[in-house]
């Protein structure tokens, strides 16, 4: 019902476009800092832990590059970053829309004859679905780069072995799979969080509760869909 | 003119409004008064379509408004202006953008024309230089005035004000009351004001409806209210010692 309301034809395209651009900037540029930080350190930790676990004369060191690359591309960048963004973006969406609900700003939109669900949610969903794949792709590069820095700086793996591992047995479809996951997760985060914000009743306390619920339910949905998509697409 | 014909509203098993009938005239300020929880806000929300009535009819200038779909209500919506209790200004937009918002959404006016209209409305509410201020920078009275400016930006035929004086000092309350009165008469609007401010009742009420426990308990004008011996309305309007003294005089 909520998604159906959201999908109605915009009253005026130019107004929705402005909202869309604002959200694009918010979700994309606004998330880059945290994504860069998490991805770089995540890549570094994965590489060092892989070296530690694969320390065996029978296994070539380049395997570390393969494992780090595939872990980052298949799971860590699309899923972990989406969980981080569920916290950052999800709570922000739920509290923004929830505050608009309790301060009657949504009623004001409805009185004017504006489809408030479409006006507030549609630009967010479209912006997130479009920008998340880019954010996740950046995260992949930074994760792999973080692994290279950590591996070479600490001396646990020579640069040449790591890079050789990155190039070995590379399956481009894995990136496509990660992009599909990121689009799905973007849709989940924005719709679940918007739903919780939109249906807030009460005051400041309830806005906080909606915000928490948005993060919790988005995260649970991400984990469930992570499993479903992996089962459906990868195997 | 807006007519209510025996409207009722329930939330689960609780009756909020019971068989309320009333007529609100064009070009006049129609006050709806009553204590907290008497059903004023729910009645206003039903009248503007934010809540659906369970029984009865709401008629706008001879046309049935209740029972219409969202799409069918759209032409009416653009003739309705509403001033909410807290102002309900959009936090992310400045004053000019707030007032311009309905114009941008529903008219094909050029930016210059929209600016002229915004300036006119802001001047009308005595805020000619507030364009670039954000809602968080405004006082309570200024927020209400910007909300009035936004409500009249599209030249509405119907203006609804939900407790426009709540949280304001007596002097600012009078300014807001007078502004609503002037705008109603100047633009010949059907104005409905929810209030429990006694000053408003005595100053600007052309027609007064008293709601008590979800029912219309009394109806009249300022002169009638000073003469009525209805216990509930006297207890409500003349609650303080000072007011009781005024009533005796």
CSV table of N, CA and C in Angstrom, one decimal, chain A residues 5 9 11-12 14-16 19 22 99-100 103-116 119 198, chain B residues 45 48 50 70 74 77-78 80 82 84-86 88-92 101-108 150 162:
chain,number,residue,atom,x,y,z
A,5,UNK,N,1.4,3.9,-3.1
A,5,UNK,CA,1.2,5.4,-2.9
A,5,UNK,C,2.5,6.1,-3.4
A,9,UNK,N,2.2,9.1,-10.0
A,9,UNK,CA,2.9,10.0,-10.9
A,9,UNK,C,3.2,11.3,-10.2
A,11,UNK,N,3.5,15.1,-9.1
A,11,UNK,CA,2.7,16.3,-9.4
A,11,UNK,C,3.4,17.2,-10.3
A,12,UNK,N,4.7,17.5,-10.0
A,12,UNK,CA,5.5,18.3,-10.9
A,12,UNK,C,6.9,17.8,-10.9
A,14,UNK,N,9.8,18.8,-12.0
A,14,UNK,CA,11.0,19.7,-11.6
A,14,UNK,C,11.2,19.7,-10.1
A,15,UNK,N,10.1,19.7,-9.3
A,15,UNK,CA,10.2,19.7,-7.9
A,15,UNK,C,10.8,18.4,-7.4
A,16,UNK,N,10.4,17.3,-8.0
A,16,UNK,CA,10.9,15.9,-7.6
A,16,UNK,C,12.3,15.8,-8.0
A,19,UNK,N,14.6,17.4,-5.4
A,19,UNK,CA,14.6,16.5,-4.3
A,19,UNK,C,15.6,15.3,-4.6
A,22,UNK,N,19.2,16.4,-4.5
A,22,UNK,CA,19.6,16.6,-3.1
A,22,UNK,C,19.9,15.3,-2.4
A,99,UNK,N,10.0,13.2,12.0
A,99,UNK,CA,9.9,14.6,12.5
A,99,UNK,C,8.9,15.4,11.7
A,100,UNK,N,8.9,15.2,10.4
A,100,UNK,CA,7.9,15.9,9.6
A,100,UNK,C,6.5,15.4,9.9
A,103,UNK,N,5.5,16.9,13.4
A,103,UNK,CA,5.3,18.4,13.4
A,103,UNK,C,4.3,18.8,12.3
A,104,UNK,N,3.5,17.9,11.9
A,104,UNK,CA,2.4,18.1,10.9
A,104,UNK,C,2.8,18.6,9.5
A,105,UNK,N,4.1,18.5,9.2
A,105,UNK,CA,4.6,18.9,7.9
A,105,UNK,C,4.0,18.0,6.8
A,106,UNK,N,3.8,16.7,7.2
A,106,UNK,CA,3.3,15.8,6.2
A,106,UNK,C,1.8,16.1,5.9
A,107,UNK,N,1.1,16.5,7.0
A,107,UNK,CA,-0.3,16.9,6.9
A,107,UNK,C,-0.4,18.1,6.0
A,108,UNK,N,0.6,19.1,6.2
A,108,UNK,CA,0.6,20.3,5.4
A,108,UNK,C,0.7,19.9,3.9
A,109,UNK,N,1.6,19.0,3.6
A,109,UNK,CA,1.7,18.5,2.2
A,109,UNK,C,0.4,17.9,1.7
A,110,UNK,N,-0.2,17.1,2.5
A,110,UNK,CA,-1.5,16.5,2.1
A,110,UNK,C,-2.6,17.5,1.8
A,111,UNK,N,-2.6,18.5,2.7
A,111,UNK,CA,-3.6,19.6,2.6
A,111,UNK,C,-3.4,20.3,1.2
A,112,UNK,N,-2.2,20.5,0.8
A,112,UNK,CA,-1.9,21.2,-0.4
A,112,UNK,C,-2.3,20.3,-1.7
A,113,UNK,N,-2.6,19.0,-1.4
A,113,UNK,CA,-2.9,18.1,-2.5
A,113,UNK,C,-1.7,17.4,-3.1
A,114,UNK,N,-0.6,17.3,-2.3
A,114,UNK,CA,0.6,16.7,-2.7
A,114,UNK,C,0.6,15.2,-2.1
A,115,UNK,N,0.9,14.3,-3.0
A,115,UNK,CA,1.1,12.9,-2.5
A,115,UNK,C,2.3,12.8,-1.7
A,116,UNK,N,2.2,12.9,-0.3
A,116,UNK,CA,3.3,13.1,0.5
A,116,UNK,C,4.3,11.9,0.5
A,119,UNK,N,6.2,12.3,-2.8
A,119,UNK,CA,7.1,13.4,-2.7
A,119,UNK,C,8.3,13.2,-1.8
A,198,UNK,N,7.4,7.4,8.2
A,198,UNK,CA,6.1,7.9,7.7
A,198,UNK,C,5.0,7.5,8.7
B,45,UNK,N,-9.8,18.2,11.0
B,45,UNK,CA,-9.1,17.3,10.1
B,45,UNK,C,-10.1,16.5,9.2
B,48,UNK,N,-11.0,18.9,6.3
B,48,UNK,CA,-10.0,19.1,5.3
B,48,UNK,C,-9.7,17.8,4.6
B,50,UNK,N,-8.2,15.1,6.1
B,50,UNK,CA,-7.0,14.4,6.7
B,50,UNK,C,-7.5,13.2,7.5
B,70,UNK,N,-9.0,10.5,-3.2
B,70,UNK,CA,-7.9,11.5,-3.1
B,70,UNK,C,-7.9,12.3,-4.4
B,74,UNK,N,-8.6,16.6,-5.2
B,74,UNK,CA,-7.4,17.5,-5.6
B,74,UNK,C,-7.9,18.9,-6.0
B,77,UNK,N,-8.4,20.7,-2.8
B,77,UNK,CA,-7.2,20.9,-2.0
B,77,UNK,C,-6.5,22.2,-2.3
B,78,UNK,N,-6.5,22.5,-3.6
B,78,UNK,CA,-5.8,23.7,-4.0
B,78,UNK,C,-6.6,25.0,-3.7
B,80,UNK,N,-7.8,25.1,-0.5
B,80,UNK,CA,-7.8,25.1,0.9
B,80,UNK,C,-6.4,25.6,1.4
B,82,UNK,N,-4.3,26.0,5.1
B,82,UNK,CA,-4.4,25.6,6.5
B,82,UNK,C,-3.2,26.1,7.3
B,84,UNK,N,-1.4,25.3,10.7
B,84,UNK,CA,-1.4,24.3,11.8
B,84,UNK,C,-0.9,24.9,13.1
B,85,UNK,N,-1.2,24.2,14.1
B,85,UNK,CA,-0.9,24.6,15.5
B,85,UNK,C,0.5,25.1,15.7
B,86,UNK,N,1.5,24.3,15.1
B,86,UNK,CA,2.9,24.6,15.3
B,86,UNK,C,3.4,25.3,14.0
B,88,UNK,N,3.9,24.2,11.1
B,88,UNK,CA,4.2,23.1,10.1
B,88,UNK,C,5.0,23.7,8.9
B,89,UNK,N,5.9,24.6,9.2
B,89,UNK,CA,6.8,25.0,8.1
B,89,UNK,C,7.8,24.0,7.7
B,90,UNK,N,8.2,23.9,6.5
B,90,UNK,CA,9.1,22.8,6.1
B,90,UNK,C,10.5,23.3,6.5
B,91,UNK,N,11.1,22.4,7.4
B,91,UNK,CA,12.4,22.8,8.0
B,91,UNK,C,13.5,23.1,7.1
B,92,UNK,N,13.5,22.3,6.0
B,92,UNK,CA,14.7,22.4,5.1
B,92,UNK,C,14.6,23.6,4.1
B,101,UNK,N,6.4,27.3,-2.1
B,101,UNK,CA,6.2,25.9,-2.4
B,101,UNK,C,4.9,25.5,-3.1
B,102,UNK,N,3.7,26.0,-2.6
B,102,UNK,CA,2.5,25.6,-3.3
B,102,UNK,C,2.4,26.2,-4.7
B,103,UNK,N,3.0,27.4,-4.8
B,103,UNK,CA,3.0,28.1,-6.1
B,103,UNK,C,3.8,27.3,-7.1
B,104,UNK,N,5.0,26.8,-6.7
B,104,UNK,CA,5.9,26.0,-7.6
B,104,UNK,C,5.2,24.7,-7.9
B,105,UNK,N,4.5,24.1,-7.0
B,105,UNK,CA,3.9,22.8,-7.2
B,105,UNK,C,2.7,22.8,-8.1
B,106,UNK,N,1.9,23.9,-8.0
B,106,UNK,CA,0.6,23.8,-8.7
B,106,UNK,C,0.4,25.0,-9.7
B,107,UNK,N,1.3,25.9,-9.9
B,107,UNK,CA,1.1,26.9,-10.9
B,107,UNK,C,2.2,26.9,-11.9
B,108,UNK,N,1.9,27.6,-13.0
B,108,UNK,CA,3.0,27.7,-14.1
B,108,UNK,C,3.6,29.1,-14.1
B,150,UNK,N,1.9,31.3,3.7
B,150,UNK,CA,1.9,30.2,2.8
B,150,UNK,C,0.4,29.7,2.5
B,162,UNK,N,-5.8,26.0,13.0
B,162,UNK,CA,-5.9,25.2,14.2
B,162,UNK,C,-5.2,25.8,15.3
